[in-house]
PDB file of C-alpha atoms and ligand atoms in Angstrom:
ATOM      1  CA  MET A   1     -22.787  56.931  -7.959  1.00  0.00           C
ATOM      2  CA  ASP A   2     -21.075  53.936 -10.945  1.00  0.00           C
ATOM      3  CA  GLN A   3     -22.993  51.616 -11.902  1.00  0.00           C
ATOM      4  CA  SER A   4     -21.554  48.904  -9.624  1.00  0.00           C
ATOM      5  CA  SER A   5     -22.635  51.085  -6.419  1.00  0.00           C
ATOM      6  CA  LYS A   6     -25.111  48.666  -4.140  1.00  0.00           C
ATOM      7  CA  PRO A   7     -26.046  51.378  -1.588  1.00  0.00           C
ATOM      8  CA  ILE A   8     -28.414  51.800   1.365  1.00  0.00           C
ATOM      9  CA  GLY A   9     -31.526  52.850  -0.680  1.00  0.00           C
ATOM     10  CA  VAL A  10     -33.415  55.115   2.051  1.00  0.00           C
ATOM     11  CA  PHE A  11     -36.615  56.314   0.795  1.00  0.00           C
ATOM     12  CA  ASP A  12     -38.487  59.103   2.595  1.00  0.00           C
ATOM     13  CA  SER A  13     -42.733  61.126   1.397  1.00  0.00           C
ATOM     14  CA  GLY A  14     -40.077  64.309   1.575  1.00  0.00           C
ATOM     15  CA  TYR A  15     -37.607  66.143   3.402  1.00  0.00           C
ATOM     16  CA  GLY A  16     -38.115  64.171   6.385  1.00  0.00           C
ATOM     17  CA  GLY A  17     -36.374  60.975   6.337  1.00  0.00           C
ATOM     18  CA  LEU A  18     -32.797  63.498   5.956  1.00  0.00           C
ATOM     19  CA  THR A  19     -32.879  63.816  10.343  1.00  0.00           C
ATOM     20  CA  ILE A  20     -32.542  60.204   9.495  1.00  0.00           C
ATOM     21  CA  LEU A  21     -30.291  59.782   6.808  1.00  0.00           C
ATOM     22  CA  SER A  22     -28.288  62.573   9.439  1.00  0.00           C
ATOM     23  CA  SER A  23     -27.535  60.092  11.768  1.00  0.00           C
ATOM     24  CA  LEU A  24     -27.199  56.458   9.630  1.00  0.00           C
ATOM     25  CA  ARG A  25     -24.268  58.844   7.989  1.00  0.00           C
ATOM     26  CA  THR A  26     -22.744  59.708  11.318  1.00  0.00           C
ATOM     27  CA  LYS A  27     -23.155  55.806  12.940  1.00  0.00           C
ATOM     28  CA  LEU A  28     -22.302  53.869   9.393  1.00  0.00           C
ATOM     29  CA  PRO A  29     -20.147  56.685   7.635  1.00  0.00           C
ATOM     30  CA  ALA A  30     -18.656  53.808   5.018  1.00  0.00           C
ATOM     31  CA  TYR A  31     -20.989  52.808   3.618  1.00  0.00           C
ATOM     32  CA  ASP A  32     -23.054  54.714   0.479  1.00  0.00           C
ATOM     33  CA  PHE A  33     -26.524  56.159   0.119  1.00  0.00           C
ATOM     34  CA  LEU A  34     -29.731  57.367  -1.361  1.00  0.00           C
ATOM     35  CA  TYR A  35     -31.178  59.161  -0.403  1.00  0.00           C
ATOM     36  CA  LEU A  36     -34.752  59.635  -2.672  1.00  0.00           C
ATOM     37  CA  GLY A  37     -36.801  61.680  -1.383  1.00  0.00           C
ATOM     38  CA  ASP A  38     -41.437  62.136  -2.953  1.00  0.00           C
ATOM     39  CA  ASN A  39     -41.222  65.631  -2.665  1.00  0.00           C
ATOM     40  CA  ALA A  40     -44.216  66.080  -5.717  1.00  0.00           C
ATOM     41  CA  ARG A  41     -46.477  63.919  -4.075  1.00  0.00           C
ATOM     42  CA  ALA A  42     -45.619  65.232  -0.142  1.00  0.00           C
ATOM     43  CA  PRO A  43     -46.448  65.002   2.223  1.00  0.00           C
ATOM     44  CA  TYR A  44     -48.457  61.222   3.123  1.00  0.00           C
ATOM     45  CA  GLY A  45     -49.833  61.522   6.034  1.00  0.00           C
ATOM     46  CA  PRO A  46     -52.929  63.094   4.987  1.00  0.00           C
ATOM     47  CA  ARG A  47     -53.389  60.112   1.623  1.00  0.00           C
ATOM     48  CA  SER A  48     -54.986  56.621   2.401  1.00  0.00           C
ATOM     49  CA  PHE A  49     -53.678  53.180   2.855  1.00  0.00           C
ATOM     50  CA  ASP A  50     -53.956  51.951  -1.146  1.00  0.00           C
ATOM     51  CA  VAL A  51     -51.751  55.084  -2.071  1.00  0.00           C
ATOM     52  CA  VAL A  52     -49.409  55.033   0.509  1.00  0.00           C
ATOM     53  CA  PHE A  53     -49.024  51.684  -0.563  1.00  0.00           C
ATOM     54  CA  GLU A  54     -48.887  51.753  -3.992  1.00  0.00           C
ATOM     55  CA  PHE A  55     -46.386  55.153  -4.049  1.00  0.00           C
ATOM     56  CA  THR A  56     -44.172  53.903  -1.679  1.00  0.00           C
ATOM     57  CA  LEU A  57     -43.915  50.502  -3.551  1.00  0.00           C
ATOM     58  CA  GLN A  58     -42.485  52.176  -7.041  1.00  0.00           C
ATOM     59  CA  ALA A  59     -40.012  54.380  -4.798  1.00  0.00           C
ATOM     60  CA  VAL A  60     -39.125  51.108  -3.681  1.00  0.00           C
ATOM     61  CA  GLU A  61     -38.814  49.813  -7.056  1.00  0.00           C
ATOM     62  CA  TYR A  62     -36.804  52.360  -8.227  1.00  0.00           C
ATOM     63  CA  LEU A  63     -34.038  51.989  -5.501  1.00  0.00           C
ATOM     64  CA  PHE A  64     -33.230  48.329  -6.003  1.00  0.00           C
ATOM     65  CA  ALA A  65     -32.865  49.286  -9.901  1.00  0.00           C
ATOM     66  CA  GLN A  66     -30.697  51.603  -9.077  1.00  0.00           C
ATOM     67  CA  GLY A  67     -28.818  48.642  -7.067  1.00  0.00           C
ATOM     68  CA  CYS A  68     -29.997  48.720  -3.474  1.00  0.00           C
ATOM     69  CA  GLU A  69     -30.509  45.277  -1.817  1.00  0.00           C
ATOM     70  CA  LEU A  70     -31.670  47.321   1.366  1.00  0.00           C
ATOM     71  CA  VAL A  71     -34.387  50.013   1.538  1.00  0.00           C
ATOM     72  CA  ILE A  72     -34.841  51.702   4.233  1.00  0.00           C
ATOM     73  CA  LEU A  73     -38.754  53.184   4.590  1.00  0.00           C
ATOM     74  CA  ALA A  74     -37.484  56.117   6.873  1.00  0.00           C
ATOM     75  CA  CYS A  75     -40.698  57.759   6.361  1.00  0.00           C
ATOM     76  CA  ASN A  76     -43.422  56.971   9.212  1.00  0.00           C
ATOM     77  CA  THR A  77     -46.338  56.827   7.671  1.00  0.00           C
ATOM     78  CA  ALA A  78     -45.248  54.321   4.611  1.00  0.00           C
ATOM     79  CA  SER A  79     -43.568  52.238   7.279  1.00  0.00           C
ATOM     80  CA  ALA A  80     -47.231  52.347   8.681  1.00  0.00           C
ATOM     81  CA  LYS A  81     -49.395  51.970   5.946  1.00  0.00           C
ATOM     82  CA  ALA A  82     -47.003  50.216   2.778  1.00  0.00           C
ATOM     83  CA  LEU A  83     -44.193  48.555   5.538  1.00  0.00           C
ATOM     84  CA  ARG A  84     -45.646  45.111   5.892  1.00  0.00           C
ATOM     85  CA  THR A  85     -47.822  43.853   2.732  1.00  0.00           C
ATOM     86  CA  ILE A  86     -44.019  44.886   0.689  1.00  0.00           C
ATOM     87  CA  GLN A  87     -42.296  42.159   3.524  1.00  0.00           C
ATOM     88  CA  GLN A  88     -44.841  39.624   3.006  1.00  0.00           C
ATOM     89  CA  GLN A  89     -45.765  39.806  -0.374  1.00  0.00           C
ATOM     90  CA  VAL A  90     -44.370  41.478  -3.001  1.00  0.00           C
ATOM     91  CA  LEU A  91     -40.087  40.748  -1.762  1.00  0.00           C
ATOM     92  CA  PRO A  92     -41.138  36.900  -1.800  1.00  0.00           C
ATOM     93  CA  GLN A  93     -42.833  36.554  -5.154  1.00  0.00           C
ATOM     94  CA  LYS A  94     -40.776  40.034  -6.701  1.00  0.00           C
ATOM     95  CA  TYR A  95     -37.395  40.480  -4.997  1.00  0.00           C
ATOM     96  CA  PRO A  96     -36.115  37.305  -2.149  1.00  0.00           C
ATOM     97  CA  GLY A  97     -32.742  38.067  -2.220  1.00  0.00           C
ATOM     98  CA  LYS A  98     -33.932  42.363  -0.997  1.00  0.00           C
ATOM     99  CA  ARG A  99     -34.314  43.672   2.062  1.00  0.00           C
ATOM    100  CA  VAL A 100     -36.611  47.054   3.411  1.00  0.00           C
ATOM    101  CA  LEU A 101     -36.806  48.233   7.004  1.00  0.00           C
ATOM    102  CA  GLY A 102     -38.849  50.341   8.720  1.00  0.00           C
ATOM    103  CA  VAL A 103     -39.078  53.025  11.453  1.00  0.00           C
ATOM    104  CA  ILE A 104     -41.454  51.395  13.988  1.00  0.00           C
ATOM    105  CA  ARG A 105     -40.617  48.394  14.105  1.00  0.00           C
ATOM    106  CA  PRO A 106     -36.822  49.624  15.975  1.00  0.00           C
ATOM    107  CA  THR A 107     -38.108  52.512  17.538  1.00  0.00           C
ATOM    108  CA  SER A 108     -40.737  50.013  19.531  1.00  0.00           C
ATOM    109  CA  GLU A 109     -38.364  47.475  20.980  1.00  0.00           C
ATOM    110  CA  ILE A 110     -36.742  50.205  22.769  1.00  0.00           C
ATOM    111  CA  ILE A 111     -38.848  53.148  23.487  1.00  0.00           C
ATOM    112  CA  GLY A 112     -39.634  50.726  26.762  1.00  0.00           C
ATOM    113  CA  ASN A 113     -37.418  51.281  28.402  1.00  0.00           C
ATOM    114  CA  PHE A 114     -37.247  56.024  28.029  1.00  0.00           C
ATOM    115  CA  SER A 115     -39.713  55.900  30.399  1.00  0.00           C
ATOM    116  CA  GLU A 116     -40.527  55.296  34.378  1.00  0.00           C
ATOM    117  CA  SER A 117     -44.321  56.269  34.792  1.00  0.00           C
ATOM    118  CA  LYS A 118     -44.822  53.283  31.887  1.00  0.00           C
ATOM    119  CA  HIS A 119     -47.193  55.612  29.677  1.00  0.00           C
ATOM    120  CA  ILE A 120     -45.528  56.555  26.949  1.00  0.00           C
ATOM    121  CA  GLY A 121     -46.998  59.746  24.789  1.00  0.00           C
ATOM    122  CA  VAL A 122     -46.891  59.147  20.781  1.00  0.00           C
ATOM    123  CA  ILE A 123     -47.337  62.086  17.856  1.00  0.00           C
ATOM    124  CA  ALA A 124     -47.176  61.386  14.842  1.00  0.00           C
ATOM    125  CA  THR A 125     -49.371  61.730  11.015  1.00  0.00           C
ATOM    126  CA  GLU A 126     -52.425  61.631  11.386  1.00  0.00           C
ATOM    127  CA  GLY A 127     -51.998  58.475   8.675  1.00  0.00           C
ATOM    128  CA  THR A 128     -49.136  56.793  11.705  1.00  0.00           C
ATOM    129  CA  ILE A 129     -51.618  57.404  14.018  1.00  0.00           C
ATOM    130  CA  LYS A 130     -54.854  55.630  12.688  1.00  0.00           C
ATOM    131  CA  SER A 131     -52.423  52.571  11.894  1.00  0.00           C
ATOM    132  CA  GLU A 132     -51.792  52.673  15.634  1.00  0.00           C
ATOM    133  CA  SER A 133     -49.230  50.270  14.567  1.00  0.00           C
ATOM    134  CA  TYR A 134     -47.210  52.301  17.535  1.00  0.00           C
ATOM    135  CA  CYS A 135     -49.463  50.841  20.007  1.00  0.00           C
ATOM    136  CA  ILE A 136     -49.651  47.572  18.493  1.00  0.00           C
ATOM    137  CA  GLU A 137     -45.499  47.137  18.163  1.00  0.00           C
ATOM    138  CA  ILE A 138     -45.170  49.541  21.655  1.00  0.00           C
ATOM    139  CA  GLY A 139     -47.663  46.406  23.901  1.00  0.00           C
ATOM    140  CA  LYS A 140     -45.260  43.262  21.796  1.00  0.00           C
ATOM    141  CA  PHE A 141     -42.660  44.375  23.148  1.00  0.00           C
ATOM    142  CA  PHE A 142     -43.623  46.140  26.663  1.00  0.00           C
ATOM    143  CA  PRO A 143     -46.893  45.196  27.407  1.00  0.00           C
ATOM    144  CA  GLU A 144     -47.274  46.922  30.392  1.00  0.00           C
ATOM    145  CA  VAL A 145     -46.687  50.196  29.507  1.00  0.00           C
ATOM    146  CA  SER A 146     -49.945  52.674  28.636  1.00  0.00           C
ATOM    147  CA  VAL A 147     -49.398  54.369  24.531  1.00  0.00           C
ATOM    148  CA  ASN A 148     -51.373  57.761  24.100  1.00  0.00           C
ATOM    149  CA  GLN A 149     -51.375  58.510  20.717  1.00  0.00           C
ATOM    150  CA  TYR A 150     -51.868  61.731  18.848  1.00  0.00           C
ATOM    151  CA  ALA A 151     -52.222  63.301  15.296  1.00  0.00           C
ATOM    152  CA  CYS A 152     -50.830  66.405  14.199  1.00  0.00           C
ATOM    153  CA  PRO A 153     -52.192  66.642  10.957  1.00  0.00           C
ATOM    154  CA  ILE A 154     -51.010  70.607  10.611  1.00  0.00           C
ATOM    155  CA  TRP A 155     -46.783  70.542  11.842  1.00  0.00           C
ATOM    156  CA  VAL A 156     -45.843  68.770   8.449  1.00  0.00           C
ATOM    157  CA  PRO A 157     -46.368  71.426   6.568  1.00  0.00           C
ATOM    158  CA  LEU A 158     -45.091  74.492   9.092  1.00  0.00           C
ATOM    159  CA  ILE A 159     -42.160  72.981   9.200  1.00  0.00           C
ATOM    160  CA  GLU A 160     -41.965  72.168   5.676  1.00  0.00           C
ATOM    161  CA  ASN A 161     -42.486  75.996   5.119  1.00  0.00           C
ATOM    162  CA  ALA A 162     -40.162  77.685   7.844  1.00  0.00           C
ATOM    163  CA  LEU A 163     -43.453  79.008   9.613  1.00  0.00           C
ATOM    164  CA  HIS A 164     -42.221  76.181  13.776  1.00  0.00           C
ATOM    165  CA  GLU A 165     -40.646  79.710  15.109  1.00  0.00           C
ATOM    166  CA  THR A 166     -43.814  81.877  14.877  1.00  0.00           C
ATOM    167  CA  ASP A 167     -45.762  82.867  17.253  1.00  0.00           C
ATOM    168  CA  GLY A 168     -48.969  81.226  14.775  1.00  0.00           C
ATOM    169  CA  GLY A 169     -46.706  78.186  14.454  1.00  0.00           C
ATOM    170  CA  LYS A 170     -45.381  77.762  17.980  1.00  0.00           C
ATOM    171  CA  TRP A 171     -49.190  78.385  19.968  1.00  0.00           C
ATOM    172  CA  PHE A 172     -50.289  74.785  17.715  1.00  0.00           C
ATOM    173  CA  ILE A 173     -47.701  72.853  19.174  1.00  0.00           C
ATOM    174  CA  ARG A 174     -48.443  74.210  22.552  1.00  0.00           C
ATOM    175  CA  ARG A 175     -51.637  73.828  21.667  1.00  0.00           C
ATOM    176  CA  ASP A 176     -51.230  70.362  20.544  1.00  0.00           C
ATOM    177  CA  LEU A 177     -48.575  69.027  23.030  1.00  0.00           C
ATOM    178  CA  ASP A 178     -51.694  70.420  25.976  1.00  0.00           C
ATOM    179  CA  LEU A 179     -54.210  68.039  24.372  1.00  0.00           C
ATOM    180  CA  LEU A 180     -51.494  65.185  24.099  1.00  0.00           C
ATOM    181  CA  LEU A 181     -50.492  65.338  27.881  1.00  0.00           C
ATOM    182  CA  GLU A 182     -54.798  66.212  29.218  1.00  0.00           C
ATOM    183  CA  GLN A 183     -55.070  62.728  27.468  1.00  0.00           C
ATOM    184  CA  ASP A 184     -53.013  61.169  29.989  1.00  0.00           C
ATOM    185  CA  PRO A 185     -50.957  63.860  32.884  1.00  0.00           C
ATOM    186  CA  GLU A 186     -48.414  61.085  33.921  1.00  0.00           C
ATOM    187  CA  ILE A 187     -46.952  60.428  30.413  1.00  0.00           C
ATOM    188  CA  ASP A 188     -43.012  60.535  31.007  1.00  0.00           C
ATOM    189  CA  THR A 189     -42.224  60.119  27.451  1.00  0.00           C
ATOM    190  CA  ILE A 190     -42.964  62.036  24.346  1.00  0.00           C
ATOM    191  CA  LEU A 191     -42.159  59.450  21.033  1.00  0.00           C
ATOM    192  CA  LEU A 192     -41.641  62.167  18.086  1.00  0.00           C
ATOM    193  CA  GLY A 193     -43.261  59.423  15.125  1.00  0.00           C
ATOM    194  CA  CYS A 194     -43.196  61.307  12.625  1.00  0.00           C
ATOM    195  CA  THR A 195     -39.249  62.611  10.709  1.00  0.00           C
ATOM    196  CA  HIS A 196     -40.141  65.784  10.421  1.00  0.00           C
ATOM    197  CA  TYR A 197     -40.262  66.314  14.318  1.00  0.00           C
ATOM    198  CA  PRO A 198     -36.934  66.128  15.507  1.00  0.00           C
ATOM    199  CA  LEU A 199     -37.049  69.682  14.295  1.00  0.00           C
ATOM    200  CA  VAL A 200     -39.246  71.152  16.644  1.00  0.00           C
ATOM    201  CA  SER A 201     -38.128  69.138  20.042  1.00  0.00           C
ATOM    202  CA  GLU A 202     -36.205  72.018  20.958  1.00  0.00           C
ATOM    203  CA  LEU A 203     -39.496  73.886  21.291  1.00  0.00           C
ATOM    204  CA  ILE A 204     -41.850  70.463  22.747  1.00  0.00           C
ATOM    205  CA  SER A 205     -38.520  69.816  25.575  1.00  0.00           C
ATOM    206  CA  GLU A 206     -39.120  73.997  26.451  1.00  0.00           C
ATOM    207  CA  HIS A 207     -43.104  73.587  26.754  1.00  0.00           C
ATOM    208  CA  VAL A 208     -43.588  70.036  28.379  1.00  0.00           C
ATOM    209  CA  PRO A 209     -43.096  70.042  32.214  1.00  0.00           C
ATOM    210  CA  SER A 210     -38.916  68.745  32.396  1.00  0.00           C
ATOM    211  CA  HIS A 211     -39.961  65.682  33.857  1.00  0.00           C
ATOM    212  CA  ILE A 212     -40.768  64.800  30.229  1.00  0.00           C
ATOM    213  CA  ARG A 213     -38.133  63.050  28.332  1.00  0.00           C
ATOM    214  CA  VAL A 214     -38.373  63.743  24.104  1.00  0.00           C
ATOM    215  CA  ILE A 215     -37.090  61.093  22.076  1.00  0.00           C
ATOM    216  CA  SER A 216     -35.622  61.573  18.069  1.00  0.00           C
ATOM    217  CA  GLN A 217     -36.285  57.821  16.292  1.00  0.00           C
ATOM    218  CA  GLY A 218     -32.548  58.494  13.783  1.00  0.00           C
ATOM    219  CA  ASP A 219     -29.507  57.200  17.202  1.00  0.00           C
ATOM    220  CA  ILE A 220     -32.012  54.558  17.346  1.00  0.00           C
ATOM    221  CA  ILE A 221     -32.444  53.263  13.555  1.00  0.00           C
ATOM    222  CA  ALA A 222     -29.171  53.570  13.185  1.00  0.00           C
ATOM    223  CA  ASN A 223     -28.068  51.769  15.877  1.00  0.00           C
ATOM    224  CA  SER A 224     -30.811  48.893  15.022  1.00  0.00           C
ATOM    225  CA  LEU A 225     -29.233  49.471  11.342  1.00  0.00           C
ATOM    226  CA  GLU A 226     -25.777  48.986  12.715  1.00  0.00           C
ATOM    227  CA  ASP A 227     -26.991  45.843  14.542  1.00  0.00           C
ATOM    228  CA  TYR A 228     -29.101  44.314  11.651  1.00  0.00           C
ATOM    229  CA  LEU A 229     -26.010  44.685   9.285  1.00  0.00           C
ATOM    230  CA  SER A 230     -23.692  42.829  11.497  1.00  0.00           C
ATOM    231  CA  ARG A 231     -26.769  39.617  12.265  1.00  0.00           C
ATOM    232  CA  HIS A 232     -27.153  39.115   8.158  1.00  0.00           C
ATOM    233  CA  PRO A 233     -23.329  38.870   6.162  1.00  0.00           C
ATOM    234  CA  GLU A 234     -25.196  37.571   3.497  1.00  0.00           C
ATOM    235  CA  ILE A 235     -26.605  41.960   3.427  1.00  0.00           C
ATOM    236  CA  GLU A 236     -24.031  43.466   5.121  1.00  0.00           C
ATOM    237  CA  THR A 237     -21.344  41.923   2.694  1.00  0.00           C
ATOM    238  CA  ASN A 238     -22.888  43.121  -1.093  1.00  0.00           C
ATOM    239  CA  CYS A 239     -23.368  46.813   1.051  1.00  0.00           C
ATOM    240  CA  SER A 240     -20.811  49.233  -0.750  1.00  0.00           C
ATOM    241  CA  LYS A 241     -18.757  51.075   1.341  1.00  0.00           C
ATOM    242  CA  GLN A 242     -16.705  54.005  -0.416  1.00  0.00           C
ATOM    243  CA  GLY A 243     -18.777  56.290   2.058  1.00  0.00           C
ATOM    244  CA  ARG A 244     -20.528  58.427  -0.121  1.00  0.00           C
ATOM    245  CA  THR A 245     -24.002  59.843  -0.668  1.00  0.00           C
ATOM    246  CA  GLU A 246     -26.287  61.052  -3.585  1.00  0.00           C
ATOM    247  CA  PHE A 247     -30.527  62.772  -3.550  1.00  0.00           C
ATOM    248  CA  LEU A 248     -32.789  61.794  -5.004  1.00  0.00           C
ATOM    249  CA  THR A 249     -36.645  63.544  -5.836  1.00  0.00           C
ATOM    250  CA  THR A 250     -39.712  63.216  -7.698  1.00  0.00           C
ATOM    251  CA  GLU A 251     -40.259  67.269  -7.659  1.00  0.00           C
ATOM    252  CA  ASN A 252     -37.475  70.755  -8.587  1.00  0.00           C
ATOM    253  CA  ALA A 253     -33.816  69.393  -7.801  1.00  0.00           C
ATOM    254  CA  ASP A 254     -32.644  73.275  -6.662  1.00  0.00           C
ATOM    255  CA  ASP A 255     -35.674  73.765  -4.509  1.00  0.00           C
ATOM    256  CA  PHE A 256     -35.165  70.719  -2.674  1.00  0.00           C
ATOM    257  CA  ASN A 257     -31.218  71.335  -1.628  1.00  0.00           C
ATOM    258  CA  ARG A 258     -32.670  74.670  -0.341  1.00  0.00           C
ATOM    259  CA  LYS A 259     -34.965  73.132   1.940  1.00  0.00           C
ATOM    260  CA  ALA A 260     -33.183  69.889   2.839  1.00  0.00           C
ATOM    261  CA  SER A 261     -30.670  72.374   4.564  1.00  0.00           C
ATOM    262  CA  GLN A 262     -32.882  72.255   6.732  1.00  0.00           C
ATOM    263  CA  PHE A 263     -33.335  69.161   7.605  1.00  0.00           C
ATOM    264  CA  PHE A 264     -29.663  67.419   7.439  1.00  0.00           C
ATOM    265  CA  LYS A 265     -25.918  68.963   7.971  1.00  0.00           C
ATOM    266  CA  GLY A 266     -23.757  68.917   4.698  1.00  0.00           C
ATOM    267  CA  SER A 267     -24.865  70.268   1.562  1.00  0.00           C
ATOM    268  CA  VAL A 268     -27.434  68.796  -0.948  1.00  0.00           C
ATOM    269  CA  GLU A 269     -26.697  68.566  -4.543  1.00  0.00           C
ATOM    270  CA  SER A 270     -29.939  66.465  -6.401  1.00  0.00           C
ATOM    271  CA  ARG A 271     -31.324  64.750  -9.038  1.00  0.00           C
ATOM    272  CA  HIS A 272     -34.572  65.485 -10.274  1.00  0.00           C
ATOM    273  CA  ILE A 273     -36.170  61.849 -10.810  1.00  0.00           C
ATOM    274  CA  ARG A 274     -39.963  60.022 -12.151  1.00  0.00           C
ATOM    275  CA  LEU A 275     -41.112  57.661 -10.539  1.00  0.00           C
ATOM    276  CA  VAL A 276     -44.390  56.717 -13.201  1.00  0.00           C
TER     277      VAL A 276
HETATM  278  N1  LIG B 301     -42.446  61.158   6.539  1.00  0.00           N
HETATM  279  C1  LIG B 301     -43.455  61.586   7.174  1.00  0.00           C
HETATM  280  C2  LIG B 301     -44.177  60.348   8.466  1.00  0.00           C
HETATM  281  O1  LIG B 301     -42.595  60.249   9.075  1.00  0.00           O
HETATM  282  C3  LIG B 301     -44.011  63.135   7.423  1.00  0.00           C
HETATM  283  C4  LIG B 301     -44.476  63.780   6.177  1.00  0.00           C
HETATM  284  C5  LIG B 301     -45.189  63.418   5.315  1.00  0.00           C
HETATM  285  O2  LIG B 301     -46.752  63.522   5.671  1.00  0.00           O
HETATM  286  O3  LIG B 301     -45.497  63.608   4.412  1.00  0.00           O
HETATM  287  O4  LIG B 301     -44.403  60.603   8.762  1.00  0.00           O
END
């Protein structure tokens, strides 16, 4: 991308945000996107609030320096632990014209509409679950909905190592789903509150009772971004539109390109960068 480009930044701890990026590109093909995966320091799920905040801010500032005026935190853990502080403390002081958006609020705004029983199950990383962000945010938009959550810390390493299709991998995934549903048998909607989980959504649907809907975030985030851009012309007009996507990773670029194909339709040619 040339120096005058102003792509929309898409940040994730690693590969998972590519599932969100796929939906963004489908919905908004005219825009330029710059994806950054902090693979060298992933997973973020088990990390503390302070560390996730520090790492996420470094990534956001890097994307700003590349010309991004708008950055999407396409990572639930980063959205849960870093977004609010960045929006409320960092942007007004250091980057008043720039914007950072997350994935938890747009998902929470709509997820209640999928449920008839008004019982929703949320599965996510340990960090997202402990933050209680989904319970708090869904409660604001759908106070009548009961939210039960369950942390699945083993799913990200299983998926990243392509072990989710093995008997052992399936055993862990089914066990965690059973434990979620035991908490609340009235759950009729399961939200995949982690960017990696769309890769196992079929496996989930096969295992849970057939009336349960399994909801991935990609399309929700893409619709929400389209709406945001239409309501914020001062941001939208600054975004460059040549339909290009570039990929950055803090780990080895060849490894990233190879593994990325699990998460992203289309070929990936990434570039290695250092955040520190
Ligand atoms: N991208 C993260 C999320 O959506 C999952 C991977 C990680 O733990 O870093 O929460």
